[in-house]
Short mmCIF file of C-alpha atoms in Angstrom, two decimals:
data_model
loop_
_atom_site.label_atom_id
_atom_site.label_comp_id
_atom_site.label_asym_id
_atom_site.label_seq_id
_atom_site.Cartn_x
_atom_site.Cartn_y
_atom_site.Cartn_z
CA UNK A 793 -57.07 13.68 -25.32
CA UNK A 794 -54.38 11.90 -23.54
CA UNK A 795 -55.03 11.10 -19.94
CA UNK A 796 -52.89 12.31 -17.27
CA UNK A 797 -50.60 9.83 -15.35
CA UNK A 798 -51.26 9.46 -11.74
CA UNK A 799 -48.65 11.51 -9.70
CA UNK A 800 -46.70 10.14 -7.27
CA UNK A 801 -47.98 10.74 -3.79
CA UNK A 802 -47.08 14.10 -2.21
CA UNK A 803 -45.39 12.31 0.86
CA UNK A 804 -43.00 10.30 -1.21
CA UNK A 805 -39.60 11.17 -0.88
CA UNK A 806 -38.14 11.29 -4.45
CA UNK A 807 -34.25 9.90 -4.91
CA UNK A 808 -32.40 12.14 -7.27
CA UNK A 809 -31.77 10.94 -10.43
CA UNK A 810 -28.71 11.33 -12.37
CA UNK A 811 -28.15 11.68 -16.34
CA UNK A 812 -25.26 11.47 -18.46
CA UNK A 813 -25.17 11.87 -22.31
CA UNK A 814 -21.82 13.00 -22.73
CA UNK A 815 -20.24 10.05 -24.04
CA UNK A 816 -22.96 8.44 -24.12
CA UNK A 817 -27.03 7.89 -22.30
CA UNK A 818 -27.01 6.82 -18.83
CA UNK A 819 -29.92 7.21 -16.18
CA UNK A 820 -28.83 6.51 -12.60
CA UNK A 821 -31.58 6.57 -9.73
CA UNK A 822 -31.52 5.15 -6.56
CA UNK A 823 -28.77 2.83 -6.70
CA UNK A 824 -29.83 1.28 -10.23
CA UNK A 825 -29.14 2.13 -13.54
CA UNK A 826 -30.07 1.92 -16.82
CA UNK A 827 -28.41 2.51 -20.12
CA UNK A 828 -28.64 2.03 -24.08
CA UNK A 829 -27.29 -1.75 -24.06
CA UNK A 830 -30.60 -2.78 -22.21
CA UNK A 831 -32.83 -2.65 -25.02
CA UNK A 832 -31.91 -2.27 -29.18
CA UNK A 833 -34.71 0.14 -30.17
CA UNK A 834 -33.82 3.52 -30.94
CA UNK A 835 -36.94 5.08 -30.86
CA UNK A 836 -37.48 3.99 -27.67
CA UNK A 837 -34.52 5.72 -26.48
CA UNK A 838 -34.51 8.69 -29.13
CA UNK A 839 -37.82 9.23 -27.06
CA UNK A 840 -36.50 9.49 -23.36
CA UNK A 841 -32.96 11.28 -24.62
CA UNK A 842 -35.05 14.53 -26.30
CA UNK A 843 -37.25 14.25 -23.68
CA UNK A 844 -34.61 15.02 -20.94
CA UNK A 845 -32.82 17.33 -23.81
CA UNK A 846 -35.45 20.02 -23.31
CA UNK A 847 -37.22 19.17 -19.98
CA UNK A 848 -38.01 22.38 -19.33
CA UNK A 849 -40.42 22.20 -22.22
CA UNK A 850 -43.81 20.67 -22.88
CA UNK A 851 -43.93 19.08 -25.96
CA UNK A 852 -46.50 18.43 -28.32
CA UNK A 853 -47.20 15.28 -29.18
CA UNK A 854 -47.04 16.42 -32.97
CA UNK A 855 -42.91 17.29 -32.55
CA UNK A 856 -42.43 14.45 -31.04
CA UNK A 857 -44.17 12.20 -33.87
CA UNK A 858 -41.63 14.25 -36.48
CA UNK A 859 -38.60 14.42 -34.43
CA UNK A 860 -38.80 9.95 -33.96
CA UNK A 861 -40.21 9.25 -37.25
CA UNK A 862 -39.53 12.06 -39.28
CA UNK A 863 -41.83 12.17 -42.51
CA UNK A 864 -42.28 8.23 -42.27
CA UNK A 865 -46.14 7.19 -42.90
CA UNK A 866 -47.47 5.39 -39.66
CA UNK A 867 -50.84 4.29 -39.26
CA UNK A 868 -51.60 5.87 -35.43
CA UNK A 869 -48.88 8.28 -34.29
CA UNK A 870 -50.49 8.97 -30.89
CA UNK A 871 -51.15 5.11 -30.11
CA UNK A 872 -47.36 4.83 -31.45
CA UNK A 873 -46.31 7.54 -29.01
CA UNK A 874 -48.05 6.15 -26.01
CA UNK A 875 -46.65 2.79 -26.44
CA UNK A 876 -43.52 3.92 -26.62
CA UNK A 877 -43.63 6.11 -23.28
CA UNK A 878 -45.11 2.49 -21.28
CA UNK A 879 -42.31 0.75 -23.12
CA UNK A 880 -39.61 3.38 -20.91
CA UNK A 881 -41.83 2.91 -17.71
CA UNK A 882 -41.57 -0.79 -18.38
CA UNK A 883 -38.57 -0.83 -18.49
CA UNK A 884 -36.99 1.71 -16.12
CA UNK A 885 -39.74 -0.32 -13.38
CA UNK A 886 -37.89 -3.68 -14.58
CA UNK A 887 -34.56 -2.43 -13.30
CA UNK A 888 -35.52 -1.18 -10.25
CA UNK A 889 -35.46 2.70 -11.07
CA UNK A 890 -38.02 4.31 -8.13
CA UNK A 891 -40.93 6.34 -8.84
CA UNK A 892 -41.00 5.13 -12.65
CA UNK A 893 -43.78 5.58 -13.70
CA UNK A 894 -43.48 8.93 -13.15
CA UNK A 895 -40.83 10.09 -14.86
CA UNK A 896 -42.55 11.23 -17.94
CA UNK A 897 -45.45 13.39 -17.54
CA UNK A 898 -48.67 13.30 -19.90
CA UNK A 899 -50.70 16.27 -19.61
CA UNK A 900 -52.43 18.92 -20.75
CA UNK A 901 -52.05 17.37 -24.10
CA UNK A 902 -47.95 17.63 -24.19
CA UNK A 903 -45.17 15.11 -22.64
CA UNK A 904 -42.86 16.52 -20.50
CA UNK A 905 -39.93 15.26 -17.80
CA UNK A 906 -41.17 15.67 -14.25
CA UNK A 907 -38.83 18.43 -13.32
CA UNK A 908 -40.40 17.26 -9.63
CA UNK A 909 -37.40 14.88 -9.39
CA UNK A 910 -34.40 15.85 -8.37
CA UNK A 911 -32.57 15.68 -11.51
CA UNK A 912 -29.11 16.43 -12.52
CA UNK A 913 -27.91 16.12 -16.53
CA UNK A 914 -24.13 16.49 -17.53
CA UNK A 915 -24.97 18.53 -20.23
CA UNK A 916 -25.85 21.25 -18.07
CA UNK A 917 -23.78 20.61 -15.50
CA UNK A 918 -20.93 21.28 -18.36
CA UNK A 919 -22.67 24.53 -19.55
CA UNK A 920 -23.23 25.97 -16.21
CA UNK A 921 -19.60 25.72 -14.82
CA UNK A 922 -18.31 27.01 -18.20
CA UNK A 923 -20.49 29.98 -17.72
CA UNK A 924 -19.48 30.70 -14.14
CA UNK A 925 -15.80 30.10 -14.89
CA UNK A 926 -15.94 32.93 -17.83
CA UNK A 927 -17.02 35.17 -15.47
CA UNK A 928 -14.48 35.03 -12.86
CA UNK A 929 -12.48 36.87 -14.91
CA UNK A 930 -8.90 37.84 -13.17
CA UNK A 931 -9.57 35.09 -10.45
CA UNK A 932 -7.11 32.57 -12.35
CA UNK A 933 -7.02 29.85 -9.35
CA UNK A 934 -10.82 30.10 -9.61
CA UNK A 935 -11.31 29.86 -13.17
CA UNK A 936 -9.44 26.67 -13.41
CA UNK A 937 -10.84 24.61 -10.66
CA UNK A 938 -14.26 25.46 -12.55
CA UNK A 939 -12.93 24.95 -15.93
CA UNK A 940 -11.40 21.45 -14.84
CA UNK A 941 -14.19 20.19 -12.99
CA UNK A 942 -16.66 21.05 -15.92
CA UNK A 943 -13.97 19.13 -18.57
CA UNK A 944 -14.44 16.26 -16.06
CA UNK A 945 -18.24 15.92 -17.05
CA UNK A 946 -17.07 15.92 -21.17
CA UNK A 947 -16.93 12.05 -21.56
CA UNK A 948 -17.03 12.76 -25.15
CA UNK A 949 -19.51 13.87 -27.66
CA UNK A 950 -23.39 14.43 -27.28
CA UNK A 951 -25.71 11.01 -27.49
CA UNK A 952 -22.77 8.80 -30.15
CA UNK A 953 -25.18 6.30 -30.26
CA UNK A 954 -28.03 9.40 -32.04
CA UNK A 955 -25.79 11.37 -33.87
CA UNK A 956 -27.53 10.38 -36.34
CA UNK A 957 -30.78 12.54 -35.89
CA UNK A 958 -31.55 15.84 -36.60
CA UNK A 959 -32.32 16.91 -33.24
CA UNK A 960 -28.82 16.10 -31.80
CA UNK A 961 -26.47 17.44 -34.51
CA UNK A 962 -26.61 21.13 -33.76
CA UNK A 963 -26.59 20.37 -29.52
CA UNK A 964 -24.05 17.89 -30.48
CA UNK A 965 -22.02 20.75 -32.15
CA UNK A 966 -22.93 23.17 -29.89
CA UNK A 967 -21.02 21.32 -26.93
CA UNK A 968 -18.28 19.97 -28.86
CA UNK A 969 -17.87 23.81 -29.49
CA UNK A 970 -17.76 24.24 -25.53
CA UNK A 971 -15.50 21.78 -25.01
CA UNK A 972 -12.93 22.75 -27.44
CA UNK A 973 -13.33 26.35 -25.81
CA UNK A 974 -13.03 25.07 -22.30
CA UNK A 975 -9.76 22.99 -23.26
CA UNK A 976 -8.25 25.97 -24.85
CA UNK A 977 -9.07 28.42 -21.65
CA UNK A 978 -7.88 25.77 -18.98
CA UNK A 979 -4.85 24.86 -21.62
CA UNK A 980 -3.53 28.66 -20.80
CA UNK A 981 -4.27 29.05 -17.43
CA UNK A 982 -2.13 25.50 -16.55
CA UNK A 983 0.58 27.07 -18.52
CA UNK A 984 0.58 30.05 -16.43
CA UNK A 985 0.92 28.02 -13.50
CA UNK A 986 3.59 25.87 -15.02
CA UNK A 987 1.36 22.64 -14.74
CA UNK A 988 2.48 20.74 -17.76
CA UNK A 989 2.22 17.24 -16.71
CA UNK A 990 -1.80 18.34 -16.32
CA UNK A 991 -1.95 19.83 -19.59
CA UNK A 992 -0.33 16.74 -21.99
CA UNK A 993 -2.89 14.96 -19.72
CA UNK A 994 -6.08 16.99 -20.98
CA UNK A 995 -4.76 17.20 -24.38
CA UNK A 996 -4.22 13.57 -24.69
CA UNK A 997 -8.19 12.42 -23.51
CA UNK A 998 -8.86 15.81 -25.86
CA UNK A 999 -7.47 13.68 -28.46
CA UNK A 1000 -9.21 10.58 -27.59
CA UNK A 1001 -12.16 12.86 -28.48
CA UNK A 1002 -11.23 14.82 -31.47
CA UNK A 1003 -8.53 13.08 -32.98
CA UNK A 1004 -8.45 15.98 -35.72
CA UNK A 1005 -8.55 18.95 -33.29
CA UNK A 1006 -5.06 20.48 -34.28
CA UNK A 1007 -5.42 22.64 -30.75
CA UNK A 1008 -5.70 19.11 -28.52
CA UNK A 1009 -2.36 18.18 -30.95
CA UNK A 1010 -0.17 21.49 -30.11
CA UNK A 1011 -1.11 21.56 -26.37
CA UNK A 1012 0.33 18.12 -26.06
CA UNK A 1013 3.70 19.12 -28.27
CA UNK A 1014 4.20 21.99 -26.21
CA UNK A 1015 3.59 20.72 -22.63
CA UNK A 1016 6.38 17.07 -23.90
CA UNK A 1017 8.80 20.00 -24.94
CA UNK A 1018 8.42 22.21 -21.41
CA UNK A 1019 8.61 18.88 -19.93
CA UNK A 1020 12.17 18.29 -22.16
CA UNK A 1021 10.64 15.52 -24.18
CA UNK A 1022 11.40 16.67 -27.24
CA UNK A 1023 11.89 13.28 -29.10
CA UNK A 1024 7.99 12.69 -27.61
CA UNK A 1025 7.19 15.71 -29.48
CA UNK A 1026 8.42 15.17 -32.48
CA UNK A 1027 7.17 11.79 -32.46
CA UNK A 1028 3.67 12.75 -31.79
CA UNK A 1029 3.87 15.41 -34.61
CA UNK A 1030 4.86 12.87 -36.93
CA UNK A 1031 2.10 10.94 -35.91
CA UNK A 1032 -0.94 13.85 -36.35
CA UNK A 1033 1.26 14.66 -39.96
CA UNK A 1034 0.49 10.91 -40.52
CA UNK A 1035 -3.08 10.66 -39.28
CA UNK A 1036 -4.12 13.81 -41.42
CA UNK A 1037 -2.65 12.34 -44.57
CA UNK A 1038 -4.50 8.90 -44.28
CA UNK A 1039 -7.39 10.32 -42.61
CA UNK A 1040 -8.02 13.78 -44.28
CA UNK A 1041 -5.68 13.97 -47.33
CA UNK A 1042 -4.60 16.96 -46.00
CA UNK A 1043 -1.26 18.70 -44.18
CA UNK A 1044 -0.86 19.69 -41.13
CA UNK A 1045 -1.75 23.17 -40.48
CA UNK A 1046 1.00 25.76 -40.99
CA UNK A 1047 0.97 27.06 -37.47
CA UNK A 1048 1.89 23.20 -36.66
CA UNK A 1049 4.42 22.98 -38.76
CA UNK A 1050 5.71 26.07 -37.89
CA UNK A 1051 6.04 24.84 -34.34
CA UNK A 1052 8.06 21.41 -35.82
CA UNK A 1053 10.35 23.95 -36.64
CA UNK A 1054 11.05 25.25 -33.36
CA UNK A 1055 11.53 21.92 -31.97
CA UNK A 1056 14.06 20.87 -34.36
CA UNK A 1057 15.67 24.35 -34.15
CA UNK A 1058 15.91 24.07 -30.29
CA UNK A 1059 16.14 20.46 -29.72
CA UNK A 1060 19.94 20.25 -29.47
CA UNK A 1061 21.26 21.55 -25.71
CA UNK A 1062 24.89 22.58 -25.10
CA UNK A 1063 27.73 19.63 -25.31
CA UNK A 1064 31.09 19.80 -25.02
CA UNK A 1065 32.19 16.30 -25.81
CA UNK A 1066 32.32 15.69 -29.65
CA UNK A 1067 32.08 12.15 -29.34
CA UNK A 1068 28.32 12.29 -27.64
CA UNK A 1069 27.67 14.94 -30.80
CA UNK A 1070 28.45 12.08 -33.22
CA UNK A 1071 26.79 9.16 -30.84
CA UNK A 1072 24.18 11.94 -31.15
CA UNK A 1073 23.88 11.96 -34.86
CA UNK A 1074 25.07 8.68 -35.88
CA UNK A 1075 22.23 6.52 -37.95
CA UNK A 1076 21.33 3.11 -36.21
CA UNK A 1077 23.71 1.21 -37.97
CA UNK A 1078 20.81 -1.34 -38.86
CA UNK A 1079 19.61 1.02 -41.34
CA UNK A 1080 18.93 -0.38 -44.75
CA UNK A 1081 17.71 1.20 -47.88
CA UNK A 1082 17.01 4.72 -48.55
CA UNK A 1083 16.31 7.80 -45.62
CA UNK A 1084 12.84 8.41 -45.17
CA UNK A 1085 12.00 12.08 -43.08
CA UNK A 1086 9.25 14.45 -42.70
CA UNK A 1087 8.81 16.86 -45.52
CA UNK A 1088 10.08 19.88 -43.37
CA UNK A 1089 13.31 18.28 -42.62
CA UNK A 1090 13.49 16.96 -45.85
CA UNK A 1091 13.33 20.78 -47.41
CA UNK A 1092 16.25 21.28 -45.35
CA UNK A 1093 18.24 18.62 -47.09
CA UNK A 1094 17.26 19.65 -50.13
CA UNK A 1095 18.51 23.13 -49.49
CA UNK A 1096 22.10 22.23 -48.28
CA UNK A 1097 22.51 20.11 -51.34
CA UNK A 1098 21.41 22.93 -53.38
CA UNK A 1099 23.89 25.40 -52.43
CA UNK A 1100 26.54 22.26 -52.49
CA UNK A 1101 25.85 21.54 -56.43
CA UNK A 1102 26.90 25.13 -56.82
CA UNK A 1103 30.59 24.52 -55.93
CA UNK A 1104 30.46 19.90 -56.54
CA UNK A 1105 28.78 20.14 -59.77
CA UNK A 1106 27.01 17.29 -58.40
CA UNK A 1107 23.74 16.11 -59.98
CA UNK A 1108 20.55 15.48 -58.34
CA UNK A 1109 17.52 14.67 -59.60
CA UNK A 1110 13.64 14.96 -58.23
CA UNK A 1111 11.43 12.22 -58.69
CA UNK A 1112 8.00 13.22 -57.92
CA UNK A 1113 5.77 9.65 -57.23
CA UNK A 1114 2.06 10.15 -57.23
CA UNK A 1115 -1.02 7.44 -56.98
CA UNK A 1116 -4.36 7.27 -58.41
CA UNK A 1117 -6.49 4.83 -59.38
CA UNK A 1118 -7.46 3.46 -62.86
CA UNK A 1119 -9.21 6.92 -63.59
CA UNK A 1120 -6.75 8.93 -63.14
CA UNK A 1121 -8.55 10.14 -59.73
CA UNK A 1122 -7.96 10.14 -56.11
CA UNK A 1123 -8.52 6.41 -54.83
CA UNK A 1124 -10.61 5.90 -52.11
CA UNK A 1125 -9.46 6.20 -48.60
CA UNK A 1126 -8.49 2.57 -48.11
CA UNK A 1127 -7.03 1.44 -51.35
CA UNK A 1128 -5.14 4.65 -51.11
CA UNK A 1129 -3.55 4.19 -47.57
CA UNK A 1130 -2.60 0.87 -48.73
CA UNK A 1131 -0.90 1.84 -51.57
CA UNK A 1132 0.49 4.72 -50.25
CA UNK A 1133 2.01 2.10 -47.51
CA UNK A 1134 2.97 -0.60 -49.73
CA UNK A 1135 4.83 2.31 -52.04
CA UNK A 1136 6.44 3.50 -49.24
CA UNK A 1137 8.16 0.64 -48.87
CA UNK A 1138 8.95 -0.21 -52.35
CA UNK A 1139 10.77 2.98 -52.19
CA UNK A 1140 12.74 2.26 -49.20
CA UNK A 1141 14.45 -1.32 -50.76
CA UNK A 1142 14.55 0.51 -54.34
CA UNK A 1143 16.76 2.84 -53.31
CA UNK A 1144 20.34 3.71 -51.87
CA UNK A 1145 21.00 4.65 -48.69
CA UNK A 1146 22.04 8.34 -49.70
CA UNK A 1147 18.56 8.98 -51.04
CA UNK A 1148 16.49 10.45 -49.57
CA UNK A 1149 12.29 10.24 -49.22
CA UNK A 1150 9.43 11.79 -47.67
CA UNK A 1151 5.78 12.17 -47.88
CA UNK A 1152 4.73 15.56 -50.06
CA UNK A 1153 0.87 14.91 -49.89
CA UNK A 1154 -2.08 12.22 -49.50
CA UNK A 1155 -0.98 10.75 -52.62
CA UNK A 1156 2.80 11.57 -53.29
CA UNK A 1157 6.32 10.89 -52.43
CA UNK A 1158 9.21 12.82 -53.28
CA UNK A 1159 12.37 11.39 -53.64
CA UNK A 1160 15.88 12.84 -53.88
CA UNK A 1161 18.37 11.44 -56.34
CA UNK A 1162 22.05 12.26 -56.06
CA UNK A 1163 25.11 11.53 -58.19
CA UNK A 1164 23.11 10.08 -60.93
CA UNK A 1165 22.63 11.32 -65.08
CA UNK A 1166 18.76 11.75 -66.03
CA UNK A 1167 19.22 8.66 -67.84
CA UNK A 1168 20.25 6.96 -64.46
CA UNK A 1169 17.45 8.46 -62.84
CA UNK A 1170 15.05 6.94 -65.47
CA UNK A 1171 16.38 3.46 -64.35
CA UNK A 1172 16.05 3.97 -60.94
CA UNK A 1173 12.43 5.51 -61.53
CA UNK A 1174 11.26 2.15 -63.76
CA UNK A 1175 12.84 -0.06 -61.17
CA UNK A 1176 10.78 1.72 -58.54
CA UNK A 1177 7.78 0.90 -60.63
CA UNK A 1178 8.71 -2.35 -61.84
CA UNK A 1179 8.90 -3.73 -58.35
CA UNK A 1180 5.79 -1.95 -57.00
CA UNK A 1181 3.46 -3.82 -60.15
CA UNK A 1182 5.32 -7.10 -59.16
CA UNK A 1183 4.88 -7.02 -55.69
CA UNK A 1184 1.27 -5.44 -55.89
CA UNK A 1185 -0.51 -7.07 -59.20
CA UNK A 1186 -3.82 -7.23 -57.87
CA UNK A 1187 -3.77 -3.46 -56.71
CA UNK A 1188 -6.11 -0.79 -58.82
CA UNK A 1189 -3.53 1.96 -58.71
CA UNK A 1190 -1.12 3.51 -61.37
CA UNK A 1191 1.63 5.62 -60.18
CA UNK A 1192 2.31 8.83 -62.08
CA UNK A 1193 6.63 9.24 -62.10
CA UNK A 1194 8.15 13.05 -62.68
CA UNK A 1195 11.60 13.02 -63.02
CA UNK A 1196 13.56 16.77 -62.65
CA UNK A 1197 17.17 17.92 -62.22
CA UNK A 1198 17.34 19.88 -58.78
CA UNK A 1199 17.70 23.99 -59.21
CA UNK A 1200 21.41 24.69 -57.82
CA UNK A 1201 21.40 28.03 -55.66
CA UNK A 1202 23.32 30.27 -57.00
CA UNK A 1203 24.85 32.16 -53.84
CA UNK A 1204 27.87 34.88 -53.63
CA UNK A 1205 30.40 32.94 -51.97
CA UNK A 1206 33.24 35.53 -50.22
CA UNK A 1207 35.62 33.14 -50.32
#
């Protein structure tokens, strides 16, 4: 039977106390504090985190035993568990935290928080203003000061340093959830009140976040381009095209690349003066080797010279690149970013400056060859590969060449 802990005297006036696990444990109480960095053992604070998780409960000492050591053998769980709970005392008394020996209750047979303190925890902080935001419903001014003050509290995701454990994945989930919800919801009402500056500035910590939340990515490309930074938008879309191909292996969404689209479609404003048009569209004249774009531009360019072989007769030739490693299999994520890197620019001091390159997937490049015979195009390809081994013998990759004349586009032309 575990013996209950003397209670604080009635009289005693308790200090609130103050915890944040949003990005992160931190216990605040009277003017002291104490956090993860004060002592390495996880158990110890696995203990006090699920503890203040569901303080509303009592807890048997038998969840507790399975939630910190899980199906583990130990000799005496409840000797364990006590040890642990005057190892938290011990150390909340050390830093000056009042009333700490009272924090955790032993009773009854179960541990609980003493709700008796005044205690306040992000988490639910976070959940309630979400809750009351939703349902002020029509009452936009309202909505968004809740909805902004509740993102304030999202310092990132539940407990980093126990993500690890069972018990935290789904409440980990659960808020990210919130969170993405909350940024979406206060995302729309800013843009109904014409607040971009605001909204690139919750999309960018949104990021910081959830670097692969495609939401956090558009929010920020649309508030740069109703701000008129259009060259920041593109910019940042080449980046998340970038950071899901060396990250992920995957594309962009289609929704974001249908929104690329629009930017390149509507990037160019009225002007008169021809000469700003060509200053406009003129190459940095430092340029060297062959022109590298993103894939959707270079579609474009393949397109145009399509319908121009019709009429020039001019060949051009694809030349599909793609890496593996010595199985014939995706390399792992490293060696394959470095190849990927190293190939990239192998291909831009292979080639002329009329070709033209992009990135078709995690492990291919596509390159456009034009004026050349197939037999041209071979050379080019084995020169492409020939450097790549000699600059890179050491690196477990092969590269896979396809070699294909372009389709011409056979259009009726009224003229």
């Amino acid at each position: 039977m575990l013996k209950k802990k003397p209670a604080t005297p009635r009289n005693e006036t308790y200090l609130p106390v103050r915890v944040s696990m949003l990005g992160g444990f931190r216990l605040q109480a009277g003017g002291c504090e104490v956090d993860e960095s004060l002592n390495r053992a996880r158990q110890l604070w696995n203990l006090l985190e699920y503890l203040i998780a569901f303080r509303h409960r009592d807890i048997s000492p038998d969840e507790l035993v399975r939630t910190l050591w899980h199906d583990d053998e130990i000799g005496n769980p409840s000797s364990a568990l006590k040890n642990l709970v005057y190892r938290i005392r011990t150390i909340m008394t050390s830093q000056g935290i009042p009333f700490a020996k009272n924090m955790i209750l032993c009773r009854r047979g179960t541990y609980s928080w003493n709700n008796a303190l005044p205690t306040t925890v992000d988490t639910e902080e976070f959940e309630r203003l979400i809750r009351e935001a939703d349902e002020k419903d029509g009452q936009a001014a309202e909505q968004l000061k809740l909805y902004l003050l509740a993102l304030s509290y999202y310092k990132g995701d539940l407990l980093p340093k126990s993500s690890f454990e069972e018990w935290v994945v789904p409440l980990s989930t659960y808020y990210h959830s919130l969170y993405v919800r909350c940024v979406g919801k206060t995302v729309r009402l800013l843009t109904d009140a014409g607040r971009y500056q605001e909204i690139s500035d919750i999309a960018q910590q949104a990021i910081v976040i959830d670097q692969f939340e495609e939401s956090f990515h558009e929010a920020l490309i649309l508030a740069q381009i109703a701000m008129g930074n259009q060259q920041r938008a593109i910019s940042h879309y080449e980046h998340v095209t970038d950071l899901f191909y060396r990250e992920l292996g995957v594309k962009p969404s289609e929704r974001l690349r249908n929104l690329y689209r629009e930017i390149i479609k509507n990037m160019q404003h009225v002007e008169t003066d021809l000469e700003i048009i060509k200053e406009d569209l003129r190459e940095a004249s430092l340029a060297h080797g062959a022109f590298f774009c993103e894939y959707e531009v270079f579609k474009h360019i393949y397109r145009l010279q399509a319908r121009a072989a019709v009429r020039t007769g001019q060949s051009v030739f694809l030349l599909l690149l793609t890496v593996s490693d010595m199985e014939g299999q995706i390399p792992a994520v490293n060696l394959l970013n470095n190849s990927m890197d190293r190939l990239h620019d192998c291909l831009l001091h292979s080639l002329r400056r009329n070709d033209v390159v992009s990135r078709f997937s995690a492990t291919q490049f596509v390159v456009m060859l034009s004026s050349l015979s197939f037999e041209n195009g071979l050379m080019v390809q084995d020169r492409i590969l020939g450097r790549f081994k000699r600059e890179n013998p050491r690196m477990a990759v092969q590269i896979h060449p396809k070699l294909l004349p372009m389709d011409p586009i056979c259009i009726l032309d009224p003229f």
